[in-house]
């Protein structure tokens, strides 16, 4: 879907570069073993896509998310929040409502609630 290739809102190159820098810093601070495991989970999930809609299996979906959660938890919370805040600065505030309008609203709310639960689990296991 080409929608996800478009920059949300007005493109701000300098702020985008700063956000990318924060992401690189986060990647450099992440546990390399956990990064490797997350990459392997992604690779496996992509290799297991068998359906015409391009979706992976539920088991692979859970495996990828668990691996990513461990990577994020291996980085100090301040670094994670630096990435979050820098991306928030370059994302048009209307994007979430627009994306929600493209799907079933109740499903979107359930997915968001699950994401917040996931975030809480990662935060409880965050390195200090």
PDB file of C-alpha atoms in Angstrom:
ATOM      1  CA  UNK A   1       0.000   0.000   0.000  1.00  0.00           C
ATOM      2  CA  UNK A   2       1.571   3.272  -1.122  1.00  0.00           C
ATOM      3  CA  UNK A   3       0.049   5.155   1.827  1.00  0.00           C
ATOM      4  CA  UNK A   4       2.811   3.908   4.112  1.00  0.00           C
ATOM      5  CA  UNK A   5       5.505   5.192   1.751  1.00  0.00           C
ATOM      6  CA  UNK A   6       4.287   8.786   2.023  1.00  0.00           C
ATOM      7  CA  UNK A   7       5.708  11.177   4.584  1.00  0.00           C
ATOM      8  CA  UNK A   8       2.991  12.133   7.111  1.00  0.00           C
ATOM      9  CA  UNK A   9       2.396  15.873   7.232  1.00  0.00           C
ATOM     10  CA  UNK A  10       4.999  18.344   6.082  1.00  0.00           C
ATOM     11  CA  UNK A  11       8.393  16.709   5.568  1.00  0.00           C
ATOM     12  CA  UNK A  12      11.052  18.139   7.895  1.00  0.00           C
ATOM     13  CA  UNK A  13      14.445  16.805   6.746  1.00  0.00           C
ATOM     14  CA  UNK A  14      16.530  18.088   9.664  1.00  0.00           C
ATOM     15  CA  UNK A  15      14.103  16.745  12.266  1.00  0.00           C
ATOM     16  CA  UNK A  16      13.914  13.463  10.335  1.00  0.00           C
ATOM     17  CA  UNK A  17      17.707  13.173  10.445  1.00  0.00           C
ATOM     18  CA  UNK A  18      17.658  13.816  14.188  1.00  0.00           C
ATOM     19  CA  UNK A  19      15.041  11.068  14.604  1.00  0.00           C
ATOM     20  CA  UNK A  20      17.160   8.664  12.559  1.00  0.00           C
ATOM     21  CA  UNK A  21      20.161   9.547  14.711  1.00  0.00           C
ATOM     22  CA  UNK A  22      18.170   8.666  17.845  1.00  0.00           C
ATOM     23  CA  UNK A  23      17.246   5.324  16.250  1.00  0.00           C
ATOM     24  CA  UNK A  24      20.899   4.590  15.454  1.00  0.00           C
ATOM     25  CA  UNK A  25      21.893   5.439  19.036  1.00  0.00           C
ATOM     26  CA  UNK A  26      19.189   3.087  20.313  1.00  0.00           C
ATOM     27  CA  UNK A  27      20.374   0.312  18.017  1.00  0.00           C
ATOM     28  CA  UNK A  28      23.953   0.792  19.185  1.00  0.00           C
ATOM     29  CA  UNK A  29      22.855   0.481  22.825  1.00  0.00           C
ATOM     30  CA  UNK A  30      20.742  -2.638  22.254  1.00  0.00           C
ATOM     31  CA  UNK A  31      21.988  -6.067  23.278  1.00  0.00           C
ATOM     32  CA  UNK A  32      23.624  -7.489  20.108  1.00  0.00           C
ATOM     33  CA  UNK A  33      22.498 -11.048  20.877  1.00  0.00           C
ATOM     34  CA  UNK A  34      18.894  -9.894  21.205  1.00  0.00           C
ATOM     35  CA  UNK A  35      19.168  -7.858  17.993  1.00  0.00           C
ATOM     36  CA  UNK A  36      20.394 -10.953  16.193  1.00  0.00           C
ATOM     37  CA  UNK A  37      17.538 -13.032  17.609  1.00  0.00           C
ATOM     38  CA  UNK A  38      15.004 -10.376  16.516  1.00  0.00           C
ATOM     39  CA  UNK A  39      16.473 -10.336  13.012  1.00  0.00           C
ATOM     40  CA  UNK A  40      16.267 -14.135  12.889  1.00  0.00           C
ATOM     41  CA  UNK A  41      12.621 -14.044  14.025  1.00  0.00           C
ATOM     42  CA  UNK A  42      11.821 -11.519  11.280  1.00  0.00           C
ATOM     43  CA  UNK A  43      13.638 -13.599   8.690  1.00  0.00           C
ATOM     44  CA  UNK A  44      11.756 -16.741   9.726  1.00  0.00           C
ATOM     45  CA  UNK A  45       8.396 -14.937   9.705  1.00  0.00           C
ATOM     46  CA  UNK A  46       8.989 -13.503   6.244  1.00  0.00           C
ATOM     47  CA  UNK A  47      10.090 -16.910   4.979  1.00  0.00           C
ATOM     48  CA  UNK A  48       6.922 -18.512   6.342  1.00  0.00           C
ATOM     49  CA  UNK A  49       4.514 -16.213   4.506  1.00  0.00           C
ATOM     50  CA  UNK A  50       2.361 -18.594   2.491  1.00  0.00           C
ATOM     51  CA  UNK A  51      -0.906 -16.766   2.011  1.00  0.00           C
ATOM     52  CA  UNK A  52      -1.930 -14.541  -0.836  1.00  0.00           C
ATOM     53  CA  UNK A  53      -2.468 -11.581   1.518  1.00  0.00           C
ATOM     54  CA  UNK A  54       1.163 -11.547   2.658  1.00  0.00           C
ATOM     55  CA  UNK A  55       0.447 -12.241   6.312  1.00  0.00           C
ATOM     56  CA  UNK A  56       2.670 -14.387   8.462  1.00  0.00           C
ATOM     57  CA  UNK A  57       1.488 -16.989  10.951  1.00  0.00           C
ATOM     58  CA  UNK A  58       0.199 -15.997  14.383  1.00  0.00           C
ATOM     59  CA  UNK A  59       3.081 -17.916  15.975  1.00  0.00           C
ATOM     60  CA  UNK A  60       5.629 -15.978  13.914  1.00  0.00           C
ATOM     61  CA  UNK A  61       3.841 -12.708  14.727  1.00  0.00           C
ATOM     62  CA  UNK A  62       4.158 -13.434  18.448  1.00  0.00           C
ATOM     63  CA  UNK A  63       7.780 -14.504  18.056  1.00  0.00           C
ATOM     64  CA  UNK A  64       8.732 -11.280  16.256  1.00  0.00           C
ATOM     65  CA  UNK A  65       6.946  -9.080  18.802  1.00  0.00           C
ATOM     66  CA  UNK A  66       8.483 -10.925  21.758  1.00  0.00           C
ATOM     67  CA  UNK A  67      11.947 -10.587  20.216  1.00  0.00           C
ATOM     68  CA  UNK A  68      11.438  -6.867  19.571  1.00  0.00           C
ATOM     69  CA  UNK A  69      10.173  -6.387  23.112  1.00  0.00           C
ATOM     70  CA  UNK A  70      13.362  -7.950  24.471  1.00  0.00           C
ATOM     71  CA  UNK A  71      15.475  -5.656  22.254  1.00  0.00           C
ATOM     72  CA  UNK A  72      13.624  -2.550  23.444  1.00  0.00           C
ATOM     73  CA  UNK A  73      13.863  -3.698  27.074  1.00  0.00           C
ATOM     74  CA  UNK A  74      17.645  -4.044  26.683  1.00  0.00           C
ATOM     75  CA  UNK A  75      17.959  -0.281  26.095  1.00  0.00           C
ATOM     76  CA  UNK A  76      17.590   2.390  28.798  1.00  0.00           C
ATOM     77  CA  UNK A  77      14.115   3.940  28.910  1.00  0.00           C
ATOM     78  CA  UNK A  78      15.500   7.424  28.191  1.00  0.00           C
ATOM     79  CA  UNK A  79      16.935   6.220  24.886  1.00  0.00           C
ATOM     80  CA  UNK A  80      13.646   4.580  23.895  1.00  0.00           C
ATOM     81  CA  UNK A  81      11.748   7.750  24.758  1.00  0.00           C
ATOM     82  CA  UNK A  82      14.233   9.846  22.770  1.00  0.00           C
ATOM     83  CA  UNK A  83      13.281   7.796  19.692  1.00  0.00           C
ATOM     84  CA  UNK A  84       9.563   8.000  20.471  1.00  0.00           C
ATOM     85  CA  UNK A  85       9.643  11.758  21.011  1.00  0.00           C
ATOM     86  CA  UNK A  86      11.769  12.483  17.935  1.00  0.00           C
ATOM     87  CA  UNK A  87       9.402  10.491  15.717  1.00  0.00           C
ATOM     88  CA  UNK A  88       6.410  12.209  17.336  1.00  0.00           C
ATOM     89  CA  UNK A  89       7.919  15.554  16.311  1.00  0.00           C
ATOM     90  CA  UNK A  90       7.880  14.611  12.619  1.00  0.00           C
ATOM     91  CA  UNK A  91       4.519  12.824  12.564  1.00  0.00           C
ATOM     92  CA  UNK A  92       1.422  14.826  11.730  1.00  0.00           C
ATOM     93  CA  UNK A  93      -0.984  14.543  14.698  1.00  0.00           C
ATOM     94  CA  UNK A  94      -3.801  13.610  12.317  1.00  0.00           C
ATOM     95  CA  UNK A  95      -2.104  10.396  11.199  1.00  0.00           C
ATOM     96  CA  UNK A  96      -3.485   8.080  13.923  1.00  0.00           C
ATOM     97  CA  UNK A  97      -7.102   9.143  13.333  1.00  0.00           C
ATOM     98  CA  UNK A  98      -6.652   8.869   9.580  1.00  0.00           C
ATOM     99  CA  UNK A  99      -5.175   5.365   9.782  1.00  0.00           C
ATOM    100  CA  UNK A 100      -7.931   4.311  12.195  1.00  0.00           C
ATOM    101  CA  UNK A 101     -10.511   5.531   9.684  1.00  0.00           C
ATOM    102  CA  UNK A 102      -9.180   2.986   7.171  1.00  0.00           C
ATOM    103  CA  UNK A 103      -9.998  -0.036   9.356  1.00  0.00           C
ATOM    104  CA  UNK A 104     -12.685  -1.278  11.722  1.00  0.00           C
ATOM    105  CA  UNK A 105     -12.564   1.188  14.634  1.00  0.00           C
ATOM    106  CA  UNK A 106     -13.308  -1.407  17.318  1.00  0.00           C
ATOM    107  CA  UNK A 107     -10.511  -3.632  16.028  1.00  0.00           C
ATOM    108  CA  UNK A 108      -8.142  -0.667  16.048  1.00  0.00           C
ATOM    109  CA  UNK A 109      -9.051   0.130  19.666  1.00  0.00           C
ATOM    110  CA  UNK A 110      -8.414  -3.497  20.706  1.00  0.00           C
ATOM    111  CA  UNK A 111      -5.061  -3.508  18.906  1.00  0.00           C
ATOM    112  CA  UNK A 112      -4.076  -0.252  20.600  1.00  0.00           C
ATOM    113  CA  UNK A 113      -5.053  -1.591  24.039  1.00  0.00           C
ATOM    114  CA  UNK A 114      -2.937  -4.699  23.386  1.00  0.00           C
ATOM    115  CA  UNK A 115      -0.022  -2.492  22.313  1.00  0.00           C
ATOM    116  CA  UNK A 116      -0.262  -0.534  25.575  1.00  0.00           C
ATOM    117  CA  UNK A 117      -0.203  -3.802  27.549  1.00  0.00           C
ATOM    118  CA  UNK A 118       2.856  -4.893  25.567  1.00  0.00           C
ATOM    119  CA  UNK A 119       4.536  -1.554  26.300  1.00  0.00           C
ATOM    120  CA  UNK A 120       3.917  -2.057  30.020  1.00  0.00           C
ATOM    121  CA  UNK A 121       5.482  -5.535  29.960  1.00  0.00           C
ATOM    122  CA  UNK A 122       8.545  -4.184  28.164  1.00  0.00           C
ATOM    123  CA  UNK A 123       8.820  -1.286  30.616  1.00  0.00           C
ATOM    124  CA  UNK A 124       8.659  -3.633  33.630  1.00  0.00           C
ATOM    125  CA  UNK A 125      11.650  -5.491  32.173  1.00  0.00           C
ATOM    126  CA  UNK A 126      13.630  -2.414  31.087  1.00  0.00           C
ATOM    127  CA  UNK A 127      17.303  -2.124  31.981  1.00  0.00           C
ATOM    128  CA  UNK A 128      18.051   0.732  34.340  1.00  0.00           C
TER     129      UNK A 128
END
